[in-house]
Short mmCIF file of C-alpha atoms and ligand atoms in Angstrom, two decimals:
data_model
loop_
_atom_site.label_atom_id
_atom_site.label_comp_id
_atom_site.label_asym_id
_atom_site.label_seq_id
_atom_site.Cartn_x
_atom_site.Cartn_y
_atom_site.Cartn_z
CA UNK A 12 14.48 -10.46 -22.42
CA UNK A 13 14.63 -8.31 -19.55
CA UNK A 14 17.35 -7.02 -17.92
CA UNK A 15 18.10 -10.21 -15.47
CA UNK A 16 18.75 -9.66 -12.16
CA UNK A 17 23.23 -10.94 -11.33
CA UNK A 18 22.26 -12.95 -8.84
CA UNK A 19 18.54 -14.14 -6.65
CA UNK A 20 19.93 -14.04 -3.24
CA UNK A 21 18.98 -10.33 -1.21
CA UNK A 22 21.29 -7.48 -2.33
CA UNK A 23 22.10 -6.72 1.76
CA UNK A 24 23.60 -8.06 4.61
CA UNK A 25 22.16 -7.75 7.92
CA UNK A 26 24.39 -5.15 10.23
CA UNK A 27 21.90 -4.60 13.07
CA UNK A 28 19.16 -6.99 14.73
CA UNK A 29 16.34 -7.33 16.63
CA UNK A 30 14.79 -10.32 18.06
CA UNK A 31 11.40 -11.51 17.80
CA UNK A 32 9.48 -13.36 19.91
CA UNK A 33 7.04 -16.05 19.27
CA UNK A 34 4.29 -16.72 21.63
CA UNK A 35 2.79 -19.81 22.45
CA UNK A 36 -0.91 -20.84 20.83
CA UNK A 37 -2.94 -19.71 24.42
CA UNK A 38 -1.17 -16.46 24.36
CA UNK A 39 -2.15 -15.52 20.68
CA UNK A 40 -5.88 -16.75 21.66
CA UNK A 41 -5.71 -14.32 24.35
CA UNK A 42 -4.15 -11.77 22.91
CA UNK A 43 -6.40 -11.73 19.24
CA UNK A 44 -9.09 -11.73 22.24
CA UNK A 45 -8.28 -8.46 23.58
CA UNK A 46 -7.82 -6.63 20.52
CA UNK A 47 -11.11 -7.24 19.17
CA UNK A 48 -10.32 -9.96 16.48
CA UNK A 49 -8.52 -6.80 14.88
CA UNK A 50 -4.98 -7.29 13.85
CA UNK A 51 -4.84 -3.56 14.09
CA UNK A 52 -5.37 -3.24 17.91
CA UNK A 53 -2.41 -6.55 18.63
CA UNK A 54 0.55 -5.19 20.74
CA UNK A 55 3.72 -5.14 18.20
CA UNK A 56 5.58 -7.59 21.30
CA UNK A 57 2.64 -10.39 20.72
CA UNK A 58 3.42 -10.59 17.07
CA UNK A 59 6.51 -12.73 15.63
CA UNK A 60 6.35 -11.67 12.27
CA UNK A 61 4.61 -8.52 11.15
CA UNK A 62 3.32 -8.12 7.50
CA UNK A 63 0.40 -5.48 8.85
CA UNK A 64 2.18 -3.19 6.01
CA UNK A 65 5.19 -2.13 4.28
CA UNK A 66 4.80 1.30 5.81
CA UNK A 67 7.22 2.99 7.67
CA UNK A 68 8.11 -0.35 8.71
CA UNK A 69 10.99 -1.02 6.03
CA UNK A 70 14.85 -1.14 6.64
CA UNK A 71 16.99 1.98 6.14
CA UNK A 72 20.21 1.33 4.30
CA UNK A 73 23.76 2.03 6.02
CA UNK A 74 23.58 5.70 4.09
CA UNK A 75 20.37 6.82 4.96
CA UNK A 76 21.39 6.07 8.99
CA UNK A 77 24.31 8.07 7.95
CA UNK A 78 22.11 10.99 6.28
CA UNK A 79 20.28 10.90 9.62
CA UNK A 80 23.16 12.67 11.29
CA UNK A 81 23.52 14.96 8.94
CA UNK A 82 19.99 16.71 9.96
CA UNK A 83 20.07 19.92 10.11
CA UNK A 84 17.27 21.23 12.38
CA UNK A 85 16.58 24.57 10.78
CA UNK A 86 12.71 25.41 11.10
CA UNK A 87 13.80 26.72 7.45
CA UNK A 88 15.96 26.81 5.14
CA UNK A 89 17.43 23.28 6.03
CA UNK A 90 20.10 22.05 3.81
CA UNK A 91 18.45 18.95 4.21
CA UNK A 92 15.53 20.44 1.94
CA UNK A 93 17.51 21.47 -0.95
CA UNK A 94 19.24 17.79 -1.48
CA UNK A 95 16.05 16.35 -1.66
CA UNK A 96 14.97 19.12 -3.92
CA UNK A 97 17.86 18.36 -6.54
CA UNK A 98 17.44 14.66 -5.82
CA UNK A 99 13.64 15.35 -6.58
CA UNK A 100 14.50 17.24 -9.63
CA UNK A 101 17.51 15.21 -11.19
CA UNK A 102 15.25 12.07 -10.65
CA UNK A 103 11.63 12.95 -11.46
CA UNK A 104 12.24 15.98 -13.39
CA UNK A 105 10.03 17.52 -11.18
CA UNK A 106 11.39 21.73 -10.61
CA UNK A 107 8.54 22.43 -7.23
CA UNK A 108 8.97 19.92 -4.05
CA UNK A 109 7.12 20.49 -1.47
CA UNK A 110 7.32 18.11 1.57
CA UNK A 111 4.65 16.48 4.15
CA UNK A 112 4.48 14.86 7.55
CA UNK A 113 3.55 11.49 5.25
CA UNK A 114 1.20 10.46 2.16
CA UNK A 115 -2.27 11.00 3.92
CA UNK A 116 -0.92 14.76 4.29
CA UNK A 117 -0.24 15.40 0.39
CA UNK A 118 -3.37 13.87 0.38
CA UNK A 119 -5.38 16.60 2.41
CA UNK A 120 -3.62 19.39 0.98
CA UNK A 121 -3.78 17.92 -2.28
CA UNK A 122 -8.11 17.40 -2.03
CA UNK A 123 -8.54 20.49 0.18
CA UNK A 124 -7.38 22.64 -3.12
CA UNK A 125 -8.55 21.53 -5.56
CA UNK A 126 -11.55 19.60 -5.24
CA UNK A 127 -14.88 21.55 -4.84
CA UNK A 128 -18.66 20.23 -3.61
CA UNK A 129 -19.81 18.32 -6.28
CA UNK A 130 -16.50 17.34 -8.21
CA UNK A 131 -16.35 13.89 -9.45
CA UNK A 132 -12.88 11.84 -8.96
CA UNK A 133 -11.92 9.72 -10.74
CA UNK A 134 -9.10 6.90 -10.55
CA UNK A 135 -7.85 2.98 -10.74
CA UNK A 136 -9.36 2.04 -7.26
CA UNK A 137 -9.88 3.56 -4.19
CA UNK A 138 -7.33 3.83 -1.19
CA UNK A 139 -8.83 4.32 2.03
CA UNK A 140 -7.28 7.75 3.07
CA UNK A 141 -7.11 8.85 -0.53
CA UNK A 142 -10.71 8.88 -1.21
CA UNK A 143 -11.83 9.41 2.43
CA UNK A 144 -9.72 13.38 1.47
CA UNK A 145 -11.37 13.32 -1.47
CA UNK A 146 -14.96 13.00 0.27
CA UNK A 147 -14.05 15.22 3.38
CA UNK A 148 -13.68 18.54 0.62
CA UNK A 149 -17.18 17.35 -0.77
CA UNK A 150 -16.03 15.36 -3.83
CA UNK A 151 -17.38 11.81 -5.28
CA UNK A 152 -15.17 8.95 -5.72
CA UNK A 153 -15.49 7.04 -9.04
CA UNK A 154 -13.81 3.93 -9.41
CA UNK A 155 -12.57 3.33 -13.33
CA UNK A 156 -10.33 0.71 -13.15
CA UNK A 157 -10.21 -2.29 -15.69
CA UNK A 158 -12.52 -5.11 -14.13
CA UNK A 159 -9.42 -7.66 -14.36
CA UNK A 160 -8.84 -5.65 -10.85
CA UNK A 161 -11.30 -7.34 -9.20
CA UNK A 162 -10.26 -10.70 -9.86
CA UNK A 163 -8.34 -12.28 -7.92
CA UNK A 164 -7.48 -14.95 -10.69
CA UNK A 165 -6.88 -12.72 -13.33
CA UNK A 166 -3.36 -13.41 -14.61
CA UNK A 167 -3.70 -10.16 -16.60
CA UNK A 168 -0.53 -8.53 -16.05
CA UNK A 169 -1.69 -4.44 -15.56
CA UNK A 170 -4.58 -4.78 -13.57
CA UNK A 171 -3.62 -1.07 -12.04
CA UNK A 172 -4.76 0.34 -15.81
CA UNK A 173 -7.29 2.46 -16.56
CA UNK A 174 -10.44 1.42 -17.96
CA UNK A 175 -10.42 4.16 -20.69
CA UNK A 176 -13.92 3.89 -22.10
CA UNK A 177 -15.27 4.04 -18.56
CA UNK A 178 -13.18 7.07 -17.90
CA UNK A 179 -14.29 8.68 -20.80
CA UNK A 180 -18.27 7.58 -20.58
CA UNK A 181 -17.95 9.45 -16.98
CA UNK A 182 -16.23 12.41 -18.72
CA UNK A 183 -19.57 12.80 -20.96
CA UNK A 184 -21.85 11.80 -18.29
CA UNK A 185 -20.27 15.21 -15.40
CA UNK A 186 -18.60 17.27 -17.97
CA UNK A 187 -14.79 18.27 -17.19
CA UNK A 188 -15.55 21.07 -15.53
CA UNK A 189 -16.75 18.93 -12.69
CA UNK A 190 -13.53 16.74 -12.81
CA UNK A 191 -10.76 18.60 -10.83
CA UNK A 192 -8.23 15.89 -11.37
CA UNK A 193 -7.44 12.13 -12.50
CA UNK A 194 -6.48 10.15 -9.48
CA UNK A 195 -4.03 7.52 -10.90
CA UNK A 196 -2.31 5.12 -8.69
CA UNK A 197 1.12 3.26 -9.45
CA UNK A 198 1.32 -0.05 -7.96
CA UNK A 199 -2.42 -0.09 -7.30
CA UNK A 200 -2.69 -0.99 -3.58
CA UNK A 201 -6.36 -2.49 -3.06
CA UNK A 202 -6.02 -4.18 -5.90
CA UNK A 203 -2.68 -6.11 -4.41
CA UNK A 204 -0.27 -3.73 -5.46
CA UNK A 205 -0.87 -4.83 -9.00
CA UNK A 206 1.40 -2.76 -11.44
CA UNK A 207 -0.31 0.10 -14.35
CA UNK A 208 1.39 0.04 -18.05
CA UNK A 209 3.36 3.30 -19.80
CA UNK A 210 0.80 2.13 -22.80
CA UNK A 211 -2.26 2.90 -20.55
CA UNK A 212 -0.73 5.90 -18.43
CA UNK A 213 0.27 7.57 -22.05
CA UNK A 214 -3.84 6.81 -22.91
CA UNK A 215 -5.06 8.53 -19.73
CA UNK A 216 -2.85 10.83 -20.55
CA UNK A 217 -4.02 11.93 -24.20
CA UNK A 218 -8.08 11.35 -23.06
CA UNK A 219 -8.22 13.74 -20.12
CA UNK A 220 -5.43 16.43 -22.06
CA UNK A 221 -8.42 16.75 -24.76
CA UNK A 222 -10.71 17.29 -21.98
CA UNK A 223 -8.52 19.54 -19.90
CA UNK A 224 -7.90 17.39 -17.23
CA UNK A 225 -5.39 17.33 -15.12
CA UNK A 226 -3.66 13.46 -14.06
CA UNK A 227 -2.52 13.29 -10.48
CA UNK A 228 -0.68 10.16 -9.82
CA UNK A 229 -0.13 9.09 -6.39
CA UNK A 230 3.82 7.27 -6.37
CA UNK A 231 4.02 5.84 -3.63
CA UNK A 232 5.52 2.33 -4.83
CA UNK A 233 6.07 3.74 -7.99
CA UNK A 234 9.88 2.36 -8.42
CA UNK A 235 8.22 -1.29 -8.48
CA UNK A 236 5.63 -0.19 -11.16
CA UNK A 237 8.56 0.98 -12.75
CA UNK A 238 9.97 -2.72 -12.03
CA UNK A 239 7.34 -4.43 -13.50
CA UNK A 240 7.26 -2.58 -16.85
CA UNK A 241 10.43 -3.34 -16.96
CA UNK A 242 9.72 -6.93 -16.77
CA UNK A 243 6.49 -7.35 -18.40
CA UNK A 244 5.24 -3.92 -21.39
CA UNK A 245 7.03 -4.77 -24.67
CA UNK A 246 9.42 -2.41 -25.49
CA UNK A 247 11.10 -1.63 -21.80
CA UNK A 248 12.86 -4.78 -21.28
CA UNK A 249 16.42 -3.08 -22.52
CA UNK A 250 15.02 0.31 -20.35
CA UNK A 251 16.65 0.97 -17.40
CA UNK A 252 14.30 2.08 -14.49
CA UNK A 253 15.42 5.14 -14.19
CA UNK A 254 14.42 5.88 -17.69
CA UNK A 255 11.18 4.29 -17.02
CA UNK A 256 10.49 6.17 -14.08
CA UNK A 257 10.97 9.37 -15.89
CA UNK A 258 8.84 8.84 -18.67
CA UNK A 259 5.87 7.84 -15.91
CA UNK A 260 6.17 11.11 -14.77
CA UNK A 261 6.03 12.67 -18.00
CA UNK A 262 2.58 11.80 -18.24
CA UNK A 263 1.42 13.68 -15.01
CA UNK A 264 0.46 16.87 -13.51
CA UNK A 265 1.39 16.41 -9.92
CA UNK A 266 2.68 13.60 -7.87
CA UNK A 267 3.08 12.80 -4.51
CA UNK A 268 4.04 10.10 -2.10
CA UNK A 269 3.54 8.05 0.84
CA UNK A 270 7.80 8.48 1.65
CA UNK A 271 7.33 5.35 3.93
CA UNK A 272 7.18 2.68 1.66
CA UNK A 273 9.62 2.36 -1.18
CA UNK A 274 11.54 5.27 0.04
CA UNK A 275 12.10 3.64 3.55
CA UNK A 276 11.70 7.20 5.84
CA UNK A 277 8.48 8.14 7.38
CA UNK A 278 7.95 11.55 5.84
CA UNK A 279 6.03 12.18 2.27
CA UNK A 280 6.23 14.66 -0.42
CA UNK A 281 4.35 16.55 -3.32
CA UNK A 282 6.20 17.48 -6.65
CA UNK A 283 5.44 19.12 -9.91
CA UNK A 284 6.52 21.51 -12.79
CA UNK A 285 3.16 23.84 -12.78
CA UNK A 286 3.85 27.05 -10.44
CA UNK A 287 0.79 27.81 -9.99
CA UNK A 288 -0.48 24.26 -8.49
CA UNK A 289 2.98 24.71 -6.37
CA UNK A 290 1.84 28.21 -4.98
CA UNK A 291 -1.58 27.05 -4.16
CA UNK A 292 -0.83 23.92 -2.06
CA UNK A 293 2.24 25.47 -0.70
CA UNK A 294 -0.20 28.72 0.90
CA UNK A 295 -1.69 26.08 3.06
CA UNK A 296 1.49 23.63 3.42
CA UNK A 297 2.17 26.02 7.39
CA UNK A 298 -1.14 25.49 8.28
CA UNK A 299 -1.46 21.59 7.97
CA UNK A 300 2.13 20.26 7.98
CA UNK A 301 4.94 22.35 8.77
CA UNK A 302 7.30 24.97 7.06
CA UNK A 303 7.94 24.76 3.24
CA UNK A 304 11.63 22.89 4.07
CA UNK A 305 10.40 20.33 6.07
CA UNK A 306 6.74 20.08 6.23
CA UNK A 307 6.17 17.64 9.53
CA UNK A 308 9.30 15.52 8.71
CA UNK A 309 12.40 16.17 10.99
CA UNK A 310 15.43 17.06 8.89
CA UNK A 311 16.62 13.72 9.91
CA UNK A 312 13.92 12.15 7.77
CA UNK A 313 14.52 14.81 4.96
CA UNK A 314 18.15 13.77 4.14
CA UNK A 315 16.95 9.90 4.45
CA UNK A 316 14.51 10.35 2.04
CA UNK A 317 16.79 11.84 -0.07
CA UNK A 318 18.96 8.84 -0.09
CA UNK A 319 15.85 6.67 -0.16
CA UNK A 320 14.57 8.19 -3.71
CA UNK A 321 18.37 7.50 -5.23
CA UNK A 322 18.54 3.59 -3.92
CA UNK A 323 14.61 3.12 -5.12
CA UNK A 324 16.16 3.91 -8.44
CA UNK A 325 18.63 1.19 -8.38
CA UNK A 326 17.82 -1.51 -10.37
CA UNK A 327 19.02 -4.37 -7.49
CA UNK A 328 16.85 -2.15 -4.84
CA UNK A 329 13.18 -2.07 -6.69
CA UNK A 330 14.01 -5.62 -8.16
CA UNK A 331 14.77 -7.10 -4.87
CA UNK A 332 11.57 -6.13 -3.46
CA UNK A 333 9.11 -6.59 -6.09
CA UNK A 334 10.86 -10.24 -6.44
CA UNK A 335 10.72 -11.55 -3.04
CA UNK A 336 7.03 -10.55 -3.34
CA UNK A 337 6.89 -13.32 -6.23
CA UNK A 338 8.64 -15.39 -4.02
CA UNK A 339 6.84 -15.78 -1.92
CA UNK A 340 3.14 -15.71 -4.00
CA UNK A 341 4.76 -18.39 -5.56
CA UNK A 342 5.38 -20.55 -2.25
CA UNK A 343 1.85 -19.44 -1.58
CA UNK A 344 0.66 -21.38 -5.20
CA UNK A 345 2.79 -24.44 -4.94
CA UNK A 346 0.91 -25.02 -1.34
CA UNK A 347 -2.44 -24.75 -2.87
CA UNK A 348 -3.40 -21.43 -1.37
CA UNK A 349 -5.52 -19.21 -3.31
CA UNK A 350 -3.78 -15.71 -3.75
CA UNK A 351 -4.23 -12.90 -6.03
CA UNK A 352 -2.10 -13.71 -8.92
CA UNK A 353 0.24 -12.18 -10.50
CA UNK A 354 2.32 -11.39 -7.95
CA UNK A 355 1.63 -7.77 -6.93
CA UNK A 356 4.69 -5.09 -5.67
CA UNK A 357 3.77 -4.94 -1.94
CA UNK A 358 2.04 -8.20 -0.63
CA UNK A 359 1.11 -11.58 -0.95
CA UNK A 360 -2.92 -11.03 -0.48
CA UNK A 361 -4.78 -14.16 0.13
CA UNK A 362 -7.96 -14.36 -1.32
CA UNK A 363 -10.62 -14.87 1.66
CA UNK A 364 -13.21 -15.56 -0.44
CA UNK A 365 -12.05 -18.90 -2.42
CA UNK A 366 -10.25 -19.74 0.96
CA UNK A 367 -12.99 -19.19 3.58
CA UNK A 368 -16.10 -19.96 1.03
CA UNK A 369 -18.00 -20.90 2.98
CA UNK A 370 -17.94 -17.69 5.15
CA UNK A 371 -20.58 -15.35 3.78
CA UNK A 372 -19.67 -12.07 2.75
CA UNK A 373 -21.66 -10.53 5.14
CA UNK A 374 -19.49 -12.17 8.15
CA UNK A 375 -16.44 -10.31 6.92
CA UNK A 376 -14.29 -13.93 5.59
CA UNK A 377 -11.01 -11.73 5.17
CA UNK A 378 -11.26 -10.36 8.61
CA UNK A 379 -11.91 -14.07 10.31
CA UNK A 380 -8.89 -15.43 7.87
CA UNK A 381 -6.44 -11.79 9.01
CA UNK A 382 -7.49 -13.14 12.81
CA UNK A 383 -7.17 -16.89 12.41
CA UNK A 384 -3.58 -16.75 10.67
CA UNK A 385 -2.17 -14.79 13.88
CA UNK A 386 -3.90 -17.17 15.99
CA UNK A 387 -2.11 -20.34 14.35
CA UNK A 388 1.52 -18.15 13.54
CA UNK A 389 2.13 -14.79 15.10
CA UNK A 390 1.89 -13.65 11.59
CA UNK A 391 0.02 -10.51 11.25
CA UNK A 392 -1.88 -9.36 7.95
CA UNK A 393 -4.32 -6.93 7.61
CA UNK A 394 -7.74 -7.20 6.63
CA UNK A 395 -8.66 -5.71 2.93
CA UNK A 396 -12.09 -6.39 2.45
CA UNK A 397 -15.46 -4.76 3.37
CA UNK A 398 -14.08 -4.33 6.90
CA UNK A 399 -12.08 -2.08 5.31
CA UNK A 400 -14.88 -0.45 3.23
CA UNK A 401 -16.87 1.77 5.45
CA UNK A 402 -21.20 2.26 5.51
CA UNK A 403 -23.50 3.44 2.64
CA UNK A 404 -24.81 6.88 3.72
CA UNK A 405 -27.75 4.77 4.88
CA UNK A 406 -26.14 2.99 7.16
CA UNK A 407 -25.75 -0.18 4.93
CA UNK A 408 -22.70 -2.55 5.03
CA UNK A 409 -20.58 -1.78 1.27
CA UNK A 410 -19.82 -5.57 0.01
CA UNK A 411 -16.06 -5.24 -1.22
CA UNK A 412 -15.16 -6.27 -4.25
CA UNK A 413 -12.54 -8.14 -3.16
CA UNK A 414 -12.14 -10.23 -0.03
CA UNK A 415 -7.94 -9.94 0.87
CA UNK A 416 -5.94 -10.74 3.96
CA UNK A 417 -2.96 -8.55 2.82
CA UNK A 418 0.80 -10.07 4.03
CA UNK A 419 2.74 -6.96 2.92
CA UNK A 420 6.57 -6.91 2.99
CA UNK A 421 8.73 -4.37 4.41
CA UNK A 422 12.05 -4.27 2.47
CA UNK A 423 14.85 -5.57 3.77
CA UNK A 424 13.70 -6.87 6.94
CA UNK A 425 12.55 -10.18 6.73
CA UNK A 426 14.41 -13.65 5.15
CA UNK A 427 13.41 -16.45 3.20
CA UNK A 428 12.37 -18.10 6.62
CA UNK A 429 10.19 -16.20 7.60
CA UNK A 430 8.45 -16.54 3.84
CA UNK A 431 8.81 -20.30 4.46
CA UNK A 432 7.47 -20.52 8.14
CA UNK A 433 4.41 -18.30 7.03
CA UNK A 434 3.58 -20.82 4.17
CA UNK A 435 4.35 -23.28 6.77
CA UNK A 436 1.55 -22.51 8.79
CA UNK A 437 -1.17 -20.48 6.06
CA UNK A 438 -1.12 -24.08 4.60
CA UNK A 439 -2.24 -25.81 7.84
CA UNK A 440 -4.95 -23.22 8.68
CA UNK A 441 -5.94 -24.07 4.96
CA UNK A 442 -6.60 -27.51 5.87
CA UNK A 443 -7.95 -26.67 8.83
CA UNK A 444 -10.28 -23.69 6.90
CA UNK A 445 -14.05 -25.36 7.80
CA UNK A 446 -13.14 -24.53 11.96
CA UNK A 447 -13.06 -21.06 11.04
CA UNK A 448 -16.49 -18.61 10.57
CA UNK A 449 -17.38 -15.11 10.18
CA UNK A 450 -17.13 -11.83 13.04
CA UNK A 451 -19.82 -9.86 14.51
CA UNK A 452 -19.09 -6.08 15.36
CA UNK A 453 -19.05 -5.22 19.11
CA UNK A 454 -18.12 -1.66 18.79
CA UNK A 455 -17.92 -0.01 15.01
CA UNK A 456 -16.12 3.51 14.39
CA UNK A 457 -18.45 5.67 11.79
CA UNK A 458 -15.33 6.34 9.91
CA UNK A 459 -12.16 3.84 8.74
CA UNK A 460 -13.49 1.59 10.54
CA UNK A 461 -10.84 -1.16 10.07
CA UNK A 462 -8.39 0.68 12.46
CA UNK A 463 -10.38 0.84 15.90
CA UNK A 464 -13.39 -1.89 15.22
CA UNK A 465 -13.39 -4.46 17.76
CA UNK A 466 -15.60 -7.88 16.51
CA UNK A 467 -16.42 -11.35 18.09
CA UNK A 468 -16.29 -14.49 16.52
CA UNK A 469 -19.47 -16.45 15.53
CA UNK A 470 -20.23 -19.48 17.78
CA UNK A 471 -16.62 -18.82 19.46
CA UNK A 472 -14.37 -20.25 16.60
CA UNK A 473 -11.50 -19.16 18.14
CA UNK A 474 -11.60 -21.65 21.12
CA UNK A 475 -11.96 -24.60 18.87
CA UNK A 476 -9.14 -23.36 16.46
CA UNK A 477 -6.51 -22.97 19.07
CA UNK A 478 -7.37 -26.89 20.40
CA UNK A 479 -6.77 -27.84 16.79
CA UNK A 480 -3.81 -26.35 16.40
CA UNK A 481 -2.47 -27.30 20.01
CA UNK A 482 -3.84 -31.00 19.37
CA UNK A 483 -0.94 -30.76 16.07
CA UNK A 484 1.55 -28.61 17.41
CA UNK A 485 1.36 -28.80 21.38
CA UNK A 486 1.24 -25.70 23.87
CA UNK A 487 4.31 -24.72 23.40
CA UNK A 488 4.46 -23.27 19.24
N1 F0G B 14 -1.09 6.34 -0.91
C1 F0G B 14 -1.06 4.84 -0.77
C2 F0G B 14 -1.16 4.11 -2.46
C3 F0G B 14 -1.19 3.75 0.27
O1 F0G B 14 -0.71 3.06 0.00
C4 F0G B 14 -1.01 5.22 1.75
C5 F0G B 14 -0.36 4.28 2.61
C6 F0G B 14 -1.29 6.19 1.57
C7 F0G B 14 -1.35 6.59 -0.09
C8 F0G B 14 -1.43 7.08 2.28
O2 F0G B 14 -0.06 7.17 3.01
O3 F0G B 14 0.55 6.36 4.89
O4 F0G B 14 1.73 7.70 4.36
O5 F0G B 14 -0.25 8.65 5.15
N2 F0G B 14 -0.56 2.86 2.51
C9 F0G B 14 -0.09 2.05 4.08
C10 F0G B 14 -0.75 0.90 4.15
C11 F0G B 14 -0.70 2.77 4.96
O6 F0G B 14 -0.05 -0.15 4.67
O7 F0G B 14 -1.14 0.27 2.91
P1 F0G B 14 0.45 7.55 4.98
#
């Protein structure tokens, strides 16, 4: 039996509150129009429950806030850096630390230093900024995640696993000299926050070691991944999260993370035990991020990150956020709403292909669903489908394997009633799903188009949906 949590209630109480405002359906219709049907372009004051991301939106603990007061704002050699370094050494077993301003700063430096034009980077599904940095450095990304990752209904416990046969075939085709590293992510974001197993990570390590290829881990949500290993992988039920984490990290050469997620801090880091990588990466740090002891973060945040990394391995912290997502997913399943299962570690992902099965993929069903959810609830989610994938070199749309709307859970921010409200409104929308149709472009940026792109609803369905909602709920909610 896995180690049980001692209570299912949230392991914190609330010390500071921030009021939220529920707008009327008329105001929401105006806001989503103004935003070009793109939830990234909504003003946050028009959002009631913000589930866009768990990035930089989590609540810090009282100890982290206390740590902020200890920030020693020195350009070089601040004491907070040495505290973060000590935390990385003790928790991760890694000697060298490079702070960065956030995760993509780490991706930029790693890609720029380690990738040569023409290189191939295999990974367990892409993440938007990760792949773009690999491509900007002249590399080509190849997805080697197992096929179950692309099936929202598959109950595979480790949908983030690498397909070893695919990886081996890729090495045979391109040769190890063309593959500077394999890019492995924990709690794979685009697959719905799905974990990788230790057995699989070990096998990746053995396979790549035979060919002299390094492994780099995107450890952005690694604490949740460790928790899933404890809960789901035979042989790990009685190991602590700290032990599982150390075992995972002993299998990779470099890790980087966005501290904005599970460490709850606006920053990032790279860590390694290899002095040669450390020195090569460090050289470029002051050019793009900042000096070696702050890397673009404020030292207040460096200190809060040191505290956050320790809290991350506290069994009640990682398990509480993953169990909260599980509760959300479970309530959506009970309401009959198609979502990605099993629950992952960062969000409830609504399966737009099944929810809006009448909307062709070329009309961006996940984008339409994200806008429709906002319209009927004030809840902001994020499109994770074809809109989030840029066009190919010939200018053709690349249809995504998964059309998802991500309802991400910032840590320690919302309560069960916020979840109940969200489920209730999404259930109403599901009953009226035939009113929702697709989207078309008004203006489309060439890269990472999902951030700033503007769209319009085909056949003006936004008005009809708002009218149906008002007929059931009235003008005021
Ligand atoms: N890797 C993963 C797996 C991520 O989820 C993110 C960010 C990054 C790298 C980049 O880190 O934002 O600190 O620069 N994900 C956010 C999200 C943006 O909403 O999923 P960053």
